[in-house]
């Protein structure tokens, strides 16, 4: 009954309504398997009525396959008994030496895979002061770090989720597994199949395997760049408590974590059950918190530049950069126009409102262009958003197994995780430079406004006489944190997953068969919410008048037209920071955002054996079947559905689903064994995998892999793989609803800031000059500034593409491994990685369309017609030629070319081997990734090479050193990033900081076991306080020097 108790405990979770629905059926199934109860067998196949067809098929497949495999030992028992007497010793040896490893479902030794794999053990977490799996992954040189950090461009700092991204090919091209099984995506809405590393239980991690390049033939879609596989402990016995606290030297980034893990073997070690509860907290970080991020740097056209070959950059740095056209108090304008139309007071200076509601002088700073100034009293550019997202996570995990029989094991996993993230939003900006936008333009106000004092009206009327006769003036203001109840964007993600499985082996004839059947159900529910402004209510509230008693009321309630009355309207005072009442704030504020749900049901069945005996040994083979049903739903909140906020365009709720049926066969063929004593070939084996996939939307796909492992000498091994991999389109790429919204466009290649950049600056300039020659009404190209680069001016149409197909890649790896060859304790490896991706799922933005248009030879009409430019301007702030419309969608058109190598070296030795007077063990390791080519093309015609840039450095490396002596251990880590270009094509002509210097950071930590089970640890990260290489905020460590202390107690 103990095994039934484990399953019952798992099924009683309140998170699994659907799984709980089938509890009686599963209980009957278990009774049938364990007791042979025929009545239970009949009941086990009777599913509840009213369930979805996909769920019914899924559960029937799971139960019937499970039952069939479970019965095999009984059916074949005579053969099994016949084999027992002669094969016990051999079978026992095989079980000790072989396991299922990442990149293969064949049971083999860990060292026998031809794929380049990095394995990390859990000791790294305590040694380096890590609290999440994402901390660990960010250390690997082959993975692009995921930091939830803003880059200084004005974009927000992220959702708090962190996804592994091997080789920087995109997180959607890295597959995440837990115990060799797929996991439900945690990305929001209809996002890609990504799994947040924050939800992985660090206290149960046995190891983390990272397969570099490929894996789709074994595991299916998404394994293009590689696979991250979290292997969890299945035999934890004991109780462990871990606590850690850390902070920066300045005391402005406090981090805490806790972890409790308990496990117990029972019933003479036939079963084990373990539970893990852990959590961690990291705060919001602001740009002003760190010197390196508080520069508020931007670049604008350099007036000193005389041409493309003068050695003078075409852009110049602005430090610190401010928006001169608005601030948090409100800058006053006569008419909605640029700087020359600033309202001035009697002293000849621009004016603003003060926090007391009175008028005061305003310093716009050294205006260097639209919309930036150097210094002044405007809004600081870097204060628009936060630097890093604050994350609060908690995860609970239950894992267990029970040996039903000597050759059948029942196992189960249950996970629940909750992640809350907070990031600083931009607030609400009403700018004079956005006057074409009815929702974001400057605020008109009149002399009758009840919040203006008599002195205000007199001063403004003296400067602008028309104001006193009913003409409006204009307020350009940034409402940062006093308009809505909060300026934070909050992301919440709840993840729940249940997996139940059976595994075992049996003998038939002269063969041993090993099998596994598992079913899983998982769901993710989440939300992204932030306070927004109801535009209609805001426009009512700011038009305040005196009701005759000295009370400010909304003018709609004071005029003679009763049809427009709004009894709930509360007058709002926009003049000066801090003058908005809580009642007015509540009236104009509305919760915006969305909720989303992801659901996954999976069935996996495998069976393997040795099929044919060859002179070098038997051929191993594994057959596998996998079924998966994915469903996602995205629902905007009411304010978004009604179009009350943002651009005023109503959003649509959407959902989508698909199912897959996948079949694979994997073989391992030994050609030469050590016993054959062939010179130069100590051992040689080949492996191959074929996978056939039927996706209900993306169609059919066949992928494969082939590998060679040649042990030249004992300790020297050459290895190589060739594979074809694929990624299916995501639900978002397929089903995102069509919408039209005002937006900025990113970088316009013909903007004077960008015209001398790009992969071929001469070609870009020539194409822009040709278009400008055909449109002489456009603004001067040499000084052209596209208004839509910085402001929500262009009308952008976006949506999904239901015609998408799978993207595919061809991958080749080859390398050599030295393991204890000549030098005991020394292992070295180097592997070459070559990936060629075609039919890439490319998210074409308006910026991408423009880059493809102007950076291509023989411009394509379809590409260049995807956006339109303003033919003539009636507003002096908006230059003719600015982009006024564009579109965004996904196509099968992209290509990626990746070439690189991964290097590993590890050496460990006992210090007594050097001198008897020394004690302890020393270890030294080096990991490096070299990228020789990383070229991408959104359109499939024009390639951009980012290797050797800040996005993809030529070299990244890490050096580790460790020392252990009894209860004491110490670790050291050095991380290195190569010197690079700021961006592809960067030169002194187009970037004053075109070269980014190399970056080094150093960490040091130590731990000591005070008494049995109690260990204290402490460390310093970035101990030399190395800032990111200027001007980047992420090419290095932005947090600076920081310390951590921790306690670990094992009972």
Short mmCIF file of C-alpha atoms in Angstrom, two decimals, residues 672-939:
data_model
loop_
_atom_site.label_atom_id
_atom_site.label_comp_id
_atom_site.label_asym_id
_atom_site.label_seq_id
_atom_site.Cartn_x
_atom_site.Cartn_y
_atom_site.Cartn_z
CA UNK A 672 35.65 -2.48 -32.72
CA UNK A 673 36.11 -3.38 -29.06
CA UNK A 674 39.27 -3.17 -26.91
CA UNK A 675 39.38 -6.97 -26.76
CA UNK A 676 39.97 -7.11 -30.54
CA UNK A 677 43.39 -5.42 -30.10
CA UNK A 678 43.39 -3.55 -33.39
CA UNK A 679 46.27 -1.02 -33.60
CA UNK A 680 45.04 2.59 -33.75
CA UNK A 681 41.45 1.58 -32.99
CA UNK A 682 41.06 0.80 -29.32
CA UNK A 683 37.29 1.04 -29.75
CA UNK A 684 34.92 2.24 -32.44
CA UNK A 685 31.16 2.62 -32.38
CA UNK A 686 28.45 4.27 -34.45
CA UNK A 687 25.05 5.45 -33.39
CA UNK A 688 22.03 6.70 -35.28
CA UNK A 689 18.57 8.04 -34.53
CA UNK A 690 15.57 8.64 -36.74
CA UNK A 691 12.45 10.51 -35.66
CA UNK A 692 9.16 10.96 -37.46
CA UNK A 693 6.84 13.74 -36.28
CA UNK A 694 3.24 14.53 -37.11
CA UNK A 695 2.19 17.96 -35.87
CA UNK A 696 -1.51 18.76 -36.23
CA UNK A 697 -0.67 22.27 -37.49
CA UNK A 698 2.91 22.35 -38.77
CA UNK A 699 2.62 19.01 -40.57
CA UNK A 700 5.08 16.17 -40.91
CA UNK A 701 8.79 16.25 -40.27
CA UNK A 702 11.57 13.68 -40.36
CA UNK A 703 14.82 14.32 -38.55
CA UNK A 704 17.83 12.19 -37.85
CA UNK A 705 21.24 12.09 -36.26
CA UNK A 706 24.37 9.97 -36.74
CA UNK A 707 27.37 9.77 -34.48
CA UNK A 708 30.82 8.25 -34.40
CA UNK A 709 33.01 7.60 -31.40
CA UNK A 710 36.55 6.40 -32.14
CA UNK A 711 38.76 5.60 -29.19
CA UNK A 712 42.16 5.84 -30.85
CA UNK A 713 44.07 4.79 -27.75
CA UNK A 714 42.99 4.19 -24.21
CA UNK A 715 42.42 7.81 -23.11
CA UNK A 716 42.27 9.44 -26.58
CA UNK A 717 38.87 9.60 -28.28
CA UNK A 718 37.72 11.28 -31.47
CA UNK A 719 34.01 11.94 -31.83
CA UNK A 720 31.67 13.40 -34.41
CA UNK A 721 27.95 13.85 -35.07
CA UNK A 722 25.82 14.89 -38.02
CA UNK A 723 22.16 15.71 -37.49
CA UNK A 724 19.09 17.36 -38.89
CA UNK A 725 16.99 19.20 -36.30
CA UNK A 726 13.81 21.23 -36.31
CA UNK A 727 11.64 23.67 -34.41
CA UNK A 728 7.88 23.88 -34.82
CA UNK A 729 6.24 27.32 -34.91
CA UNK A 730 4.91 28.52 -31.59
CA UNK A 731 1.25 29.20 -30.92
CA UNK A 732 1.96 32.92 -30.81
CA UNK A 733 3.65 32.87 -34.21
CA UNK A 734 0.68 30.99 -35.61
CA UNK A 735 -2.33 32.56 -33.92
CA UNK A 736 -1.47 36.03 -32.63
CA UNK A 737 -4.49 38.23 -33.47
CA UNK A 738 -4.20 41.03 -36.01
CA UNK A 739 -3.98 44.44 -34.43
CA UNK A 740 -3.08 47.97 -35.42
CA UNK A 741 -1.33 50.25 -32.98
CA UNK A 742 0.81 53.36 -32.92
CA UNK A 743 4.40 52.53 -32.13
CA UNK A 744 7.99 53.57 -32.56
CA UNK A 745 9.90 51.71 -35.25
CA UNK A 746 13.38 51.11 -33.86
CA UNK A 747 16.26 52.22 -36.07
CA UNK A 748 15.67 53.75 -39.48
CA UNK A 749 18.70 52.93 -41.68
CA UNK A 750 18.35 56.29 -43.45
CA UNK A 751 18.35 58.32 -40.25
CA UNK A 752 21.52 60.40 -40.11
CA UNK A 753 22.52 58.53 -36.94
CA UNK A 754 22.46 55.18 -38.77
CA UNK A 755 23.16 55.81 -42.42
CA UNK A 756 26.88 55.10 -42.10
CA UNK A 757 26.36 51.87 -40.15
CA UNK A 758 25.10 48.42 -41.07
CA UNK A 759 26.82 45.45 -42.72
CA UNK A 760 27.74 47.54 -45.79
CA UNK A 761 27.58 51.27 -44.96
CA UNK A 762 28.29 52.31 -48.55
CA UNK A 763 25.41 50.20 -49.89
CA UNK A 764 23.04 51.47 -47.22
CA UNK A 765 23.88 55.08 -47.97
CA UNK A 766 23.55 54.53 -51.72
CA UNK A 767 20.09 52.98 -51.36
CA UNK A 768 18.93 55.77 -49.07
CA UNK A 769 20.32 58.43 -51.42
CA UNK A 770 18.48 56.82 -54.33
CA UNK A 771 15.13 56.95 -52.51
CA UNK A 772 15.71 60.52 -51.37
CA UNK A 773 16.60 61.52 -54.93
CA UNK A 774 13.27 60.07 -56.08
CA UNK A 775 11.49 62.00 -53.31
CA UNK A 776 13.00 65.48 -53.19
CA UNK A 777 10.29 66.60 -50.79
CA UNK A 778 11.93 64.54 -48.03
CA UNK A 779 14.05 66.32 -45.41
CA UNK A 780 17.79 66.77 -45.95
CA UNK A 781 19.29 63.29 -45.77
CA UNK A 782 22.49 64.50 -44.08
CA UNK A 783 20.52 65.80 -41.09
CA UNK A 784 17.43 63.61 -41.35
CA UNK A 785 15.98 62.47 -38.00
CA UNK A 786 13.12 59.97 -38.24
CA UNK A 787 10.51 61.10 -35.75
CA UNK A 788 9.18 57.54 -35.40
CA UNK A 789 12.46 56.26 -34.00
CA UNK A 790 11.72 57.78 -30.61
CA UNK A 791 7.98 58.40 -30.60
CA UNK A 792 4.82 56.33 -31.03
CA UNK A 793 3.94 57.85 -34.39
CA UNK A 794 3.87 55.03 -36.93
CA UNK A 795 0.80 52.85 -37.40
CA UNK A 796 2.04 49.26 -37.11
CA UNK A 797 -0.04 46.24 -38.14
CA UNK A 798 0.92 42.99 -36.41
CA UNK A 799 -0.45 39.46 -36.25
CA UNK A 800 0.25 35.75 -36.58
CA UNK A 801 0.79 33.65 -39.66
CA UNK A 802 -1.15 30.38 -39.83
CA UNK A 803 0.85 29.22 -42.87
CA UNK A 804 4.11 28.77 -40.97
CA UNK A 805 6.09 25.56 -41.28
CA UNK A 806 8.89 24.05 -39.22
CA UNK A 807 12.32 25.62 -39.33
CA UNK A 808 15.13 23.10 -39.86
CA UNK A 809 18.85 23.03 -39.28
CA UNK A 810 21.79 20.87 -40.29
CA UNK A 811 24.33 20.44 -37.54
CA UNK A 812 27.83 18.98 -37.54
CA UNK A 813 30.08 18.48 -34.53
CA UNK A 814 33.51 16.90 -34.32
CA UNK A 815 36.14 16.89 -31.66
CA UNK A 816 38.71 15.03 -29.60
CA UNK A 817 38.90 14.09 -25.93
CA UNK A 818 41.96 13.31 -23.81
CA UNK A 819 41.00 11.61 -20.55
CA UNK A 820 43.78 10.63 -18.12
CA UNK A 821 46.10 10.16 -21.08
CA UNK A 822 49.72 10.24 -19.92
CA UNK A 823 48.80 12.56 -17.04
CA UNK A 824 46.57 11.16 -14.32
CA UNK A 825 43.72 13.47 -13.38
CA UNK A 826 43.93 15.53 -16.59
CA UNK A 827 41.09 15.68 -19.10
CA UNK A 828 40.94 17.86 -22.19
CA UNK A 829 38.37 18.24 -24.95
CA UNK A 830 37.67 20.44 -27.93
CA UNK A 831 34.63 20.23 -30.20
CA UNK A 832 33.82 22.10 -33.38
CA UNK A 833 30.16 23.15 -33.78
CA UNK A 834 28.64 24.00 -37.17
CA UNK A 835 24.96 24.90 -37.47
CA UNK A 836 23.16 25.92 -40.66
CA UNK A 837 19.53 26.88 -40.15
CA UNK A 838 17.07 27.52 -42.95
CA UNK A 839 13.39 28.42 -43.21
CA UNK A 840 13.94 30.19 -39.92
CA UNK A 841 10.93 31.47 -38.03
CA UNK A 842 11.77 35.13 -38.35
CA UNK A 843 9.82 37.83 -36.57
CA UNK A 844 9.83 40.55 -39.20
CA UNK A 845 9.46 43.91 -37.51
CA UNK A 846 9.23 47.19 -39.34
CA UNK A 847 12.87 47.72 -38.41
CA UNK A 848 13.78 44.37 -40.00
CA UNK A 849 11.91 45.21 -43.18
CA UNK A 850 13.77 48.51 -43.43
CA UNK A 851 17.17 46.92 -42.77
CA UNK A 852 16.48 44.27 -45.41
CA UNK A 853 15.40 46.95 -47.87
CA UNK A 854 18.33 49.35 -47.54
CA UNK A 855 21.08 46.80 -46.84
CA UNK A 856 20.29 44.64 -49.89
CA UNK A 857 21.55 44.68 -53.44
CA UNK A 858 18.55 44.68 -55.76
CA UNK A 859 15.90 45.82 -53.33
CA UNK A 860 12.85 43.55 -53.17
CA UNK A 861 9.52 45.29 -53.74
CA UNK A 862 7.65 43.16 -51.20
CA UNK A 863 10.18 44.05 -48.53
CA UNK A 864 10.46 47.75 -49.31
CA UNK A 865 6.68 48.16 -49.55
CA UNK A 866 6.18 46.86 -46.01
CA UNK A 867 6.55 50.41 -44.69
CA UNK A 868 5.64 53.89 -45.93
CA UNK A 869 7.15 57.32 -45.33
CA UNK A 870 5.60 60.72 -44.73
CA UNK A 871 5.52 62.55 -48.05
CA UNK A 872 5.06 66.04 -46.68
CA UNK A 873 4.99 67.47 -43.18
CA UNK A 874 2.83 70.21 -41.77
CA UNK A 875 4.46 69.92 -38.35
CA UNK A 876 7.95 71.33 -37.97
CA UNK A 877 8.79 68.67 -35.35
CA UNK A 878 8.17 65.82 -37.81
CA UNK A 879 10.43 65.68 -40.83
CA UNK A 880 9.17 64.47 -44.18
CA UNK A 881 10.51 60.97 -44.80
CA UNK A 882 9.63 59.75 -41.31
CA UNK A 883 8.02 56.32 -41.30
CA UNK A 884 4.26 56.51 -40.80
CA UNK A 885 3.20 52.87 -41.24
CA UNK A 886 4.68 49.38 -41.12
CA UNK A 887 3.91 45.79 -40.31
CA UNK A 888 5.18 42.99 -38.10
CA UNK A 889 4.68 39.26 -38.54
CA UNK A 890 6.54 35.95 -38.76
CA UNK A 891 7.78 34.23 -41.91
CA UNK A 892 9.75 31.10 -42.79
CA UNK A 893 12.56 33.10 -44.31
CA UNK A 894 15.39 33.43 -41.84
CA UNK A 895 18.77 31.81 -41.99
CA UNK A 896 21.43 31.35 -39.34
CA UNK A 897 25.03 30.29 -39.80
CA UNK A 898 26.98 29.42 -36.66
CA UNK A 899 30.58 28.26 -36.45
CA UNK A 900 32.50 27.85 -33.24
CA UNK A 901 34.35 25.63 -30.83
CA UNK A 902 33.96 24.69 -27.19
CA UNK A 903 37.00 23.88 -25.07
CA UNK A 904 37.29 22.15 -21.70
CA UNK A 905 40.26 21.33 -19.52
CA UNK A 906 40.21 19.87 -16.02
CA UNK A 907 43.07 18.78 -13.82
CA UNK A 908 42.97 17.58 -10.25
CA UNK A 909 45.67 16.10 -8.04
CA UNK A 910 46.54 15.40 -4.44
CA UNK A 911 49.09 17.86 -3.04
CA UNK A 912 50.83 15.01 -1.25
CA UNK A 913 51.96 13.89 -4.71
CA UNK A 914 54.06 17.06 -4.83
CA UNK A 915 55.36 17.05 -1.28
CA UNK A 916 54.55 14.86 1.71
CA UNK A 917 54.35 17.94 3.90
CA UNK A 918 51.41 19.24 1.88
CA UNK A 919 47.84 18.06 2.23
CA UNK A 920 44.57 18.49 0.42
CA UNK A 921 43.38 18.18 -3.14
CA UNK A 922 43.67 20.86 -5.80
CA UNK A 923 41.55 21.15 -8.95
CA UNK A 924 41.84 23.46 -11.91
CA UNK A 925 39.46 23.92 -14.84
CA UNK A 926 39.14 26.00 -17.98
CA UNK A 927 36.03 26.37 -20.15
CA UNK A 928 36.03 28.49 -23.30
CA UNK A 929 33.76 29.12 -26.27
CA UNK A 930 35.07 30.57 -29.51
CA UNK A 931 32.64 31.90 -32.13
CA UNK A 932 34.21 32.31 -35.54
CA UNK A 933 30.99 33.01 -37.47
CA UNK A 934 27.53 33.99 -36.37
CA UNK A 935 25.58 35.32 -39.31
CA UNK A 936 21.84 35.83 -39.35
CA UNK A 937 19.40 36.87 -42.01
CA UNK A 938 15.81 37.75 -41.29
CA UNK A 939 14.90 37.74 -44.98
#
